[in-house]
mmCIF file of C-alpha atoms in Angstrom:
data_model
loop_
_atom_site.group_PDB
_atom_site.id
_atom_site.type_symbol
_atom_site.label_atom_id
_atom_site.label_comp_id
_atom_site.label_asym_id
_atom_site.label_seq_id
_atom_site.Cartn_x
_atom_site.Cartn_y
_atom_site.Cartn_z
ATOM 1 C CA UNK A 199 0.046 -50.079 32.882
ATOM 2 C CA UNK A 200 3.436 -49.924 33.094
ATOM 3 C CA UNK A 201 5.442 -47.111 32.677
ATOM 4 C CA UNK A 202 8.131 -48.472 30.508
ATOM 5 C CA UNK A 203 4.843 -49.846 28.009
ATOM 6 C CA UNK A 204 5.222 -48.655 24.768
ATOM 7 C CA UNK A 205 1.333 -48.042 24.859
ATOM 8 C CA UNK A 206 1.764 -45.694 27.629
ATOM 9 C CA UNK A 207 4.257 -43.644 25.651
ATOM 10 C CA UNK A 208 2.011 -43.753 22.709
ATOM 11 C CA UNK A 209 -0.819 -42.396 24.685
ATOM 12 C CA UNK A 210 0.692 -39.953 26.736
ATOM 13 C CA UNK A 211 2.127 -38.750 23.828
ATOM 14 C CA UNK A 212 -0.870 -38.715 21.835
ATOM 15 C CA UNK A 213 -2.805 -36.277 25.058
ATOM 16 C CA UNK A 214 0.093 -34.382 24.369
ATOM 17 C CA UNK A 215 -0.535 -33.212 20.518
ATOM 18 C CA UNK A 216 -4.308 -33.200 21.013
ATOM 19 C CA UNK A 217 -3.655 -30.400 24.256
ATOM 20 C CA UNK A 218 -1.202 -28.266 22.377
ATOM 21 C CA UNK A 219 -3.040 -28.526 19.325
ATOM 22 C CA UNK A 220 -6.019 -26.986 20.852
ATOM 23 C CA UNK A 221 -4.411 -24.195 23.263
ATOM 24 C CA UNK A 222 -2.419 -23.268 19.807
ATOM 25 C CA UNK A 223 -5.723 -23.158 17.905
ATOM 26 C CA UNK A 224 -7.304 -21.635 21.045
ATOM 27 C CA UNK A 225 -4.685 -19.245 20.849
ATOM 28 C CA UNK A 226 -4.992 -18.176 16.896
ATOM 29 C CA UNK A 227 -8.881 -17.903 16.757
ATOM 30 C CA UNK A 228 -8.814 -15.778 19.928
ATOM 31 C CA UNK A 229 -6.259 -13.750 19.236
ATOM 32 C CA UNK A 230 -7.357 -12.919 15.332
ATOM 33 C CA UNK A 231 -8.977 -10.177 16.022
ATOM 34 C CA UNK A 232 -6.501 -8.032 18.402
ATOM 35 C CA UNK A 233 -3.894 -9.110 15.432
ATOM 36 C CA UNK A 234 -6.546 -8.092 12.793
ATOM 37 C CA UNK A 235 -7.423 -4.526 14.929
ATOM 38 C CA UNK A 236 -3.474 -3.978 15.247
ATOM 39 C CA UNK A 237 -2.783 -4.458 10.963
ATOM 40 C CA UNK A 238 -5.313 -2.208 10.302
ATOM 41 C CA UNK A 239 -4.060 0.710 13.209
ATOM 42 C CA UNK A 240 -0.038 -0.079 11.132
ATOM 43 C CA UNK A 241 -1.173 0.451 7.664
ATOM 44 C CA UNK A 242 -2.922 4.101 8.795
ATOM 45 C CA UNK A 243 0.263 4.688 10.723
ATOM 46 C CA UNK A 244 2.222 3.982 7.746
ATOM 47 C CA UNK A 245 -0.157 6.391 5.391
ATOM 48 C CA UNK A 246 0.643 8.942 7.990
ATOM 49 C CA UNK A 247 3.902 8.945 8.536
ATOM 50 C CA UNK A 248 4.455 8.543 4.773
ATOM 51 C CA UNK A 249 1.976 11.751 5.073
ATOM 52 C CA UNK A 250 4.570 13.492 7.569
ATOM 53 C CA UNK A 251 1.585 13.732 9.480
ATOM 54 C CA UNK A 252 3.002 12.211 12.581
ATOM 55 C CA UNK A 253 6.208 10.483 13.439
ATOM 56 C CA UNK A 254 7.864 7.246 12.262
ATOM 57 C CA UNK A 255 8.330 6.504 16.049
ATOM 58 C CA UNK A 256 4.566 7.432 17.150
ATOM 59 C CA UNK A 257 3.314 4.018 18.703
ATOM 60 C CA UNK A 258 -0.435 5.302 20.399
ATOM 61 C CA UNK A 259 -2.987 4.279 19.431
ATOM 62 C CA UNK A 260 -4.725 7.204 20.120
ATOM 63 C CA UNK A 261 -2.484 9.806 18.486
ATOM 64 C CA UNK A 262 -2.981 7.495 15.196
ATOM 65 C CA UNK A 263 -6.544 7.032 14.687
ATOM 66 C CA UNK A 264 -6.877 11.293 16.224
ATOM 67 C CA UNK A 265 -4.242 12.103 13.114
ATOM 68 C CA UNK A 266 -6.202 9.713 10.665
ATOM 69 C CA UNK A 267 -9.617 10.785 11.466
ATOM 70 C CA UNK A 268 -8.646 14.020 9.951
ATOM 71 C CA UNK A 269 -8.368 12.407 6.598
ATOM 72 C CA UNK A 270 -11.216 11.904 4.408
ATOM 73 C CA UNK A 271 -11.492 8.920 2.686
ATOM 74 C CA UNK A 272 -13.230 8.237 -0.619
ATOM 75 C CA UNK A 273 -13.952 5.365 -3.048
ATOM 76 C CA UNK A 274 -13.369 5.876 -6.820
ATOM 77 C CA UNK A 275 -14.357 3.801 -9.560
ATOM 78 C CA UNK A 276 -10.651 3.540 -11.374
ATOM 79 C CA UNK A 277 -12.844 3.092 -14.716
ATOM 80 C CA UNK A 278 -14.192 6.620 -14.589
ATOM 81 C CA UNK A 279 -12.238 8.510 -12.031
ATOM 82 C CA UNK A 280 -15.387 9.547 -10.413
ATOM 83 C CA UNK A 281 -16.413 8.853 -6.434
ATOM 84 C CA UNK A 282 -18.634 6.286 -5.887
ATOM 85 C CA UNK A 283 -21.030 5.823 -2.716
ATOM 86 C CA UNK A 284 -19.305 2.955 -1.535
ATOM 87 C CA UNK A 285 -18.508 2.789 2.354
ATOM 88 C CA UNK A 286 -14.699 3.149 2.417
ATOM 89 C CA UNK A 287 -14.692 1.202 6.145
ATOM 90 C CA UNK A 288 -16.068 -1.763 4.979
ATOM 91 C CA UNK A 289 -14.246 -1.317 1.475
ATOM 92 C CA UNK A 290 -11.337 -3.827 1.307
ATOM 93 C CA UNK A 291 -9.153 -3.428 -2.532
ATOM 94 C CA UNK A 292 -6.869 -6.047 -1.836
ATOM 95 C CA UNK A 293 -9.858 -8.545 -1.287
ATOM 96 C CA UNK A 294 -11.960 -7.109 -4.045
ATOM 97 C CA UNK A 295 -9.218 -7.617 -6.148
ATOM 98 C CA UNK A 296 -9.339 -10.956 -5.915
ATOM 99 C CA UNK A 297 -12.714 -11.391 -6.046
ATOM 100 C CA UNK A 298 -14.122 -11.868 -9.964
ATOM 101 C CA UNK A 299 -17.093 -10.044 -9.234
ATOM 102 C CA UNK A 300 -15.716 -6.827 -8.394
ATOM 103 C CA UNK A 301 -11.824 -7.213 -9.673
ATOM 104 C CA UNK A 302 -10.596 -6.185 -13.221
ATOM 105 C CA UNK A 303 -8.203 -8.874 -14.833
ATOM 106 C CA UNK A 304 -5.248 -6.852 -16.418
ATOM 107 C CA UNK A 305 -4.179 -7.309 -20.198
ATOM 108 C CA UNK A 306 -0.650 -8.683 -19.421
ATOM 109 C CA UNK A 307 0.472 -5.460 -21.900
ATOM 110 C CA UNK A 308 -0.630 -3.098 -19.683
ATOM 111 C CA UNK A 309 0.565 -5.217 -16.279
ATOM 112 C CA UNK A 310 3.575 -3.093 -15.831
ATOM 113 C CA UNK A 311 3.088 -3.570 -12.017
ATOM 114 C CA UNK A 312 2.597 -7.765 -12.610
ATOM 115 C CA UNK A 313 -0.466 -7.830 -10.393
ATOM 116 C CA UNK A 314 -2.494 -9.422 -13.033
ATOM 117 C CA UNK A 315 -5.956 -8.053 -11.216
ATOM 118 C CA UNK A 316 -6.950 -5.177 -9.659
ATOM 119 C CA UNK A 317 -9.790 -3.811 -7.401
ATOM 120 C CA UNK A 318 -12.083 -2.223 -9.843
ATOM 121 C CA UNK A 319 -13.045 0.576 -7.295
ATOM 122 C CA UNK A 320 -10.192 1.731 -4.920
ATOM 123 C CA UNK A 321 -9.808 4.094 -2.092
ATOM 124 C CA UNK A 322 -8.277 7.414 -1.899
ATOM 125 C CA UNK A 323 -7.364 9.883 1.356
ATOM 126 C CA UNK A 324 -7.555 13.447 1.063
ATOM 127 C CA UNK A 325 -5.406 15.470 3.802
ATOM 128 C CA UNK A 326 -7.032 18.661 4.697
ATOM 129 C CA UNK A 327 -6.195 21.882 5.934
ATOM 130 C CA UNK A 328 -8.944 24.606 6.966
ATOM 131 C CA UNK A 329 -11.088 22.639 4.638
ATOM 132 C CA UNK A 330 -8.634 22.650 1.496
ATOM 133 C CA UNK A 331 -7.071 19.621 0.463
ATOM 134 C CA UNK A 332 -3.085 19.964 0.555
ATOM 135 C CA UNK A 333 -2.333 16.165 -0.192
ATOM 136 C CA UNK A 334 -3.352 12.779 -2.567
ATOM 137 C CA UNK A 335 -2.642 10.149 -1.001
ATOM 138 C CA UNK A 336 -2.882 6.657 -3.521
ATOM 139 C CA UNK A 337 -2.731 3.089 -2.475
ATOM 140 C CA UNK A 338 -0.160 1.268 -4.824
ATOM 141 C CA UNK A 339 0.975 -2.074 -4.832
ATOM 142 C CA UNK A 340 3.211 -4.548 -7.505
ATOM 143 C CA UNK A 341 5.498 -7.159 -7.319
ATOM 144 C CA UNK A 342 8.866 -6.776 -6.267
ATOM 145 C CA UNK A 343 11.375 -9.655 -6.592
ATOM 146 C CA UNK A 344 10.175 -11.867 -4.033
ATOM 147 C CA UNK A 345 7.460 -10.003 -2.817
ATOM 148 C CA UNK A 346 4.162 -7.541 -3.618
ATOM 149 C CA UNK A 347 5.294 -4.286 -1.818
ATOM 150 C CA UNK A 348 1.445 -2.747 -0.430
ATOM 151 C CA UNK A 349 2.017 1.018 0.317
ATOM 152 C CA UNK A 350 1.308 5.109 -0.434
ATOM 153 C CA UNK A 351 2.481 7.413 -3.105
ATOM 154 C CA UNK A 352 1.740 10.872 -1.389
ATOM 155 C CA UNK A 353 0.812 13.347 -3.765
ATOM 156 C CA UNK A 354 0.705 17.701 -4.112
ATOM 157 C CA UNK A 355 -2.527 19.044 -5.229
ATOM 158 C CA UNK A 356 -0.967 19.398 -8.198
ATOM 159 C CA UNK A 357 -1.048 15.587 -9.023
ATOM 160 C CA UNK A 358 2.338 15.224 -10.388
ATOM 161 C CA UNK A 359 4.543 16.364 -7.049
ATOM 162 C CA UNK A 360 5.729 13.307 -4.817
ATOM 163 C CA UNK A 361 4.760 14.359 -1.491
ATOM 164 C CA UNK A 362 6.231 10.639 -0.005
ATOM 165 C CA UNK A 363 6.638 7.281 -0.972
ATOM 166 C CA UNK A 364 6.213 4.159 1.664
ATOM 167 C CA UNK A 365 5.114 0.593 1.907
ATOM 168 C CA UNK A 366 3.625 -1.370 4.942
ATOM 169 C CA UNK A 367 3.742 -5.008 3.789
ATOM 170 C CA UNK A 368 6.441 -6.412 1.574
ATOM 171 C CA UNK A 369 9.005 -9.847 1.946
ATOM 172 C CA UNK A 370 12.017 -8.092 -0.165
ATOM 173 C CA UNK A 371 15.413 -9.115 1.018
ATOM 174 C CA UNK A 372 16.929 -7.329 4.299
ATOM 175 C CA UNK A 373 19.565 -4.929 3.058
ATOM 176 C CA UNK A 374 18.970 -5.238 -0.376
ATOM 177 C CA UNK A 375 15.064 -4.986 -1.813
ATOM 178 C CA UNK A 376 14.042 -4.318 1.638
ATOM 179 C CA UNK A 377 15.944 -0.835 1.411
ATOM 180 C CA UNK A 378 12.635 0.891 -0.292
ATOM 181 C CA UNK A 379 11.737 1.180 3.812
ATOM 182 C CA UNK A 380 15.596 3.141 3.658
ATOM 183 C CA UNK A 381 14.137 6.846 5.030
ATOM 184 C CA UNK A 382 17.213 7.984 2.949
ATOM 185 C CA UNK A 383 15.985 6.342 -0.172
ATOM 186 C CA UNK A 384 12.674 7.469 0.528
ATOM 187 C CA UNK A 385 13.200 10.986 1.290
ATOM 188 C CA UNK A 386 14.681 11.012 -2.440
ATOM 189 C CA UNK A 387 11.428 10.677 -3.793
ATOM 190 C CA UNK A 388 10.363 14.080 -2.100
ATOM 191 C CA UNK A 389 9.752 16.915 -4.754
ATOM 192 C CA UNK A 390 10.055 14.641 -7.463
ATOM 193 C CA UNK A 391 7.955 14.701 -11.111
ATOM 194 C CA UNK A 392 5.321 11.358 -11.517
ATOM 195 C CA UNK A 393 4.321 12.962 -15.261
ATOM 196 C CA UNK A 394 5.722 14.508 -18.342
ATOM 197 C CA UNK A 395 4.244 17.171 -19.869
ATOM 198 C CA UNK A 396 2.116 15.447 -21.458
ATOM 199 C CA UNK A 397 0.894 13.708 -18.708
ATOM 200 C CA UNK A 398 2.758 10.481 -19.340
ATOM 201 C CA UNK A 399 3.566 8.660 -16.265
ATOM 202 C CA UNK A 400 7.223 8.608 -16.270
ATOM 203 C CA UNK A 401 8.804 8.256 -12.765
ATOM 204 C CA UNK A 402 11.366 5.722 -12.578
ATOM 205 C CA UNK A 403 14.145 4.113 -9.951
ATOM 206 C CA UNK A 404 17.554 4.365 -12.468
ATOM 207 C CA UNK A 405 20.065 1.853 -12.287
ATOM 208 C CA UNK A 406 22.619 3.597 -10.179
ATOM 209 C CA UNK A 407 22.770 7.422 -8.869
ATOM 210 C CA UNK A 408 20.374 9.747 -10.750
ATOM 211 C CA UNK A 409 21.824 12.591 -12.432
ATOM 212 C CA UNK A 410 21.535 15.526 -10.759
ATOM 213 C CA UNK A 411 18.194 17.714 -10.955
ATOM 214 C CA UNK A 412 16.384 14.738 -13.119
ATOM 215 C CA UNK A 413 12.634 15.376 -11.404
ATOM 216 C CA UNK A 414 11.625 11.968 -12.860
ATOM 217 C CA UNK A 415 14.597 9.829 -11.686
ATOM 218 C CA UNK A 416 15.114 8.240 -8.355
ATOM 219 C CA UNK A 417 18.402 6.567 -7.502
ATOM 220 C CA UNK A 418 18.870 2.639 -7.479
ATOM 221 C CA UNK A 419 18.822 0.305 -4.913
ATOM 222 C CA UNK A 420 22.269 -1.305 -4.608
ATOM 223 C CA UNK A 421 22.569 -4.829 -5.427
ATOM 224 C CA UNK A 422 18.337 -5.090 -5.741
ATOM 225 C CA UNK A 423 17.829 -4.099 -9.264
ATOM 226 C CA UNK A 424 14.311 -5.936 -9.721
ATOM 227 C CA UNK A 425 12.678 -4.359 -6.819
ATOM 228 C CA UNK A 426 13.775 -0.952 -8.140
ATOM 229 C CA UNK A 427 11.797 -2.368 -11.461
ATOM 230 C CA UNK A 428 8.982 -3.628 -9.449
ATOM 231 C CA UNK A 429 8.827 -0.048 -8.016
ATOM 232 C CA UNK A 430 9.094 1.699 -11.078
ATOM 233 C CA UNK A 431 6.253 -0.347 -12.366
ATOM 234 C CA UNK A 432 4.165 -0.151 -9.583
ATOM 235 C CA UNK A 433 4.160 3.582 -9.856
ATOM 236 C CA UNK A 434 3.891 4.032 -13.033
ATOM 237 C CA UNK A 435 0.887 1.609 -13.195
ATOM 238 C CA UNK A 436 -0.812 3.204 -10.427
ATOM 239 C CA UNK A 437 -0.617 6.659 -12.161
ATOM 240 C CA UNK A 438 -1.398 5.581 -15.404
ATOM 241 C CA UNK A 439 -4.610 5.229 -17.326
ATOM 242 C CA UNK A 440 -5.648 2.193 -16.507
ATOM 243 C CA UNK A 441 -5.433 2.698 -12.294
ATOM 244 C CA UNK A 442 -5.627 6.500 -11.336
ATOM 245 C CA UNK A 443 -4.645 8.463 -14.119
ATOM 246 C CA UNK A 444 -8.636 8.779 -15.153
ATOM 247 C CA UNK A 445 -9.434 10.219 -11.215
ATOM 248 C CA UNK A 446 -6.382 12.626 -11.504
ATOM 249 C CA UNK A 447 -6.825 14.287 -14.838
ATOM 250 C CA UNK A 448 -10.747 14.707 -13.194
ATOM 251 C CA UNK A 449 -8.768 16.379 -10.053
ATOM 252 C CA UNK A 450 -6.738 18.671 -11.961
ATOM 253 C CA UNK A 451 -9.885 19.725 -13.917
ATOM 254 C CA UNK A 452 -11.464 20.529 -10.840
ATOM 255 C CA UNK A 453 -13.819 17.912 -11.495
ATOM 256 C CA UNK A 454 -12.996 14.834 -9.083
ATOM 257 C CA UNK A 455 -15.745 15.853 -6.506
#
């Protein structure tokens, strides 16, 4: 065949496709699990560092999983606040949640984090220190404006004191949403109020600069004004009575055990 026939082109460039199509398949299915293996090692990394249990610059492996097998992780039922015997390794929220089995579709009046479902059950990680517990640390998640930002609120004892506040997954826009990674903007949220006194979620992301000394306001994001929304949903959601607000009135009864 010659090699200025047009059927020659077509079939060499036919061998083509089919080759790279399989080394690129080739190349997903066997490479799945070392990308699976490496989210899993960046969200505890983010959960620690959030933590201030390591650094933001801390890449080994080892050092991570070392740091997080000092945290103990438990499963809660969100309905009750109480632990559940649920394996927290093999527990995944974010597929439970959309799973109608085990999810719980949210009343779009209490949505204030627009996720529309939820895990029913959900984890939570409890630093210790010579066997006390010295931090909360709650997996949050709601929409942004282009995104859903997945991260930690890290939490005193006390409940209510904002320990940290970072996310590990989110598409918000590079120097504008994307700022809630900022550690500027997130070392604001250090020392800051989640409830009222009456135990009313109300920790919010202001329009602007907050005034100074407000314990339950967090300055804007410039220019990103519905991610600072989604954020202020997303935590107050997650605090509330329909997410964790039922486990941590348990906790600050002494009861959560």
């Amino acid at each position: 065949m010659s090699n200025d026939s047009t059927a020659k082109t077509l079939i060499v460039a036919t061998l083509l496709c089919v080759v790279c199509s399989v080394m690129v398949s080739w190349a997903a299915v066997s490479l799945k699990p070392l990308q699976d293996k490496n989210k899993v090692l960046d969200v505890k990394k983010n959960l620690l560092v959030t933590a201030k249990l390591i650094s933001a610059t801390e890449k080994s492996e080892k050092v991570i999983n070392e740091a997080f097998s000092k945290i103990e992780t438990k499963v809660v039922d969100l309905a009750t606040g109480e632990f559940v015997d649920v394996d927290p390794a093999s527990f995944d929220s974010v597929k439970a949640a959309k799973d109608p089995k085990a999810n719980y579709v949210i009343p779009a009046t209490e949505d204030i984090a627009k996720i529309k479902t939820r895990a029913k059950y959900e984890k939570v990680y409890l630093v210790k220190e010579n066997g006390e517990t010295t931090m909360l640390v709650l997996p949050v998640n709601g929409k942004g404006l282009w995104s859903t930002l997945y991260g930690f609120l890290v939490l005193e004892p006390d409940t209510t004191t904002v320990k940290g506040l970072g996310f590990y997954q989110h598409g918000e826009t590079a120097g504008l949403g994307g700022e809630v990674d900022n550690p500027a903007w997130k070392a604001l949220w250090v020392g800051k109020k989640v409830f009222n006194d009456m135990w009313k979620p109300v920790l919010k992301v202001v329009k602007g600069n907050a005034a100074s000394g407000a314990e339950h306001d967090v300055d804007g994001l410039s220019g990103a004004t519905l991610t600072s929304n989604g954020v202020t949903g997303l935590i107050q959601y997650w605090t509330g009575g329909n997410a964790f607000g039922p486990f941590l009135a348990k906790w600050r009864a002494g009861g959560a055990n």
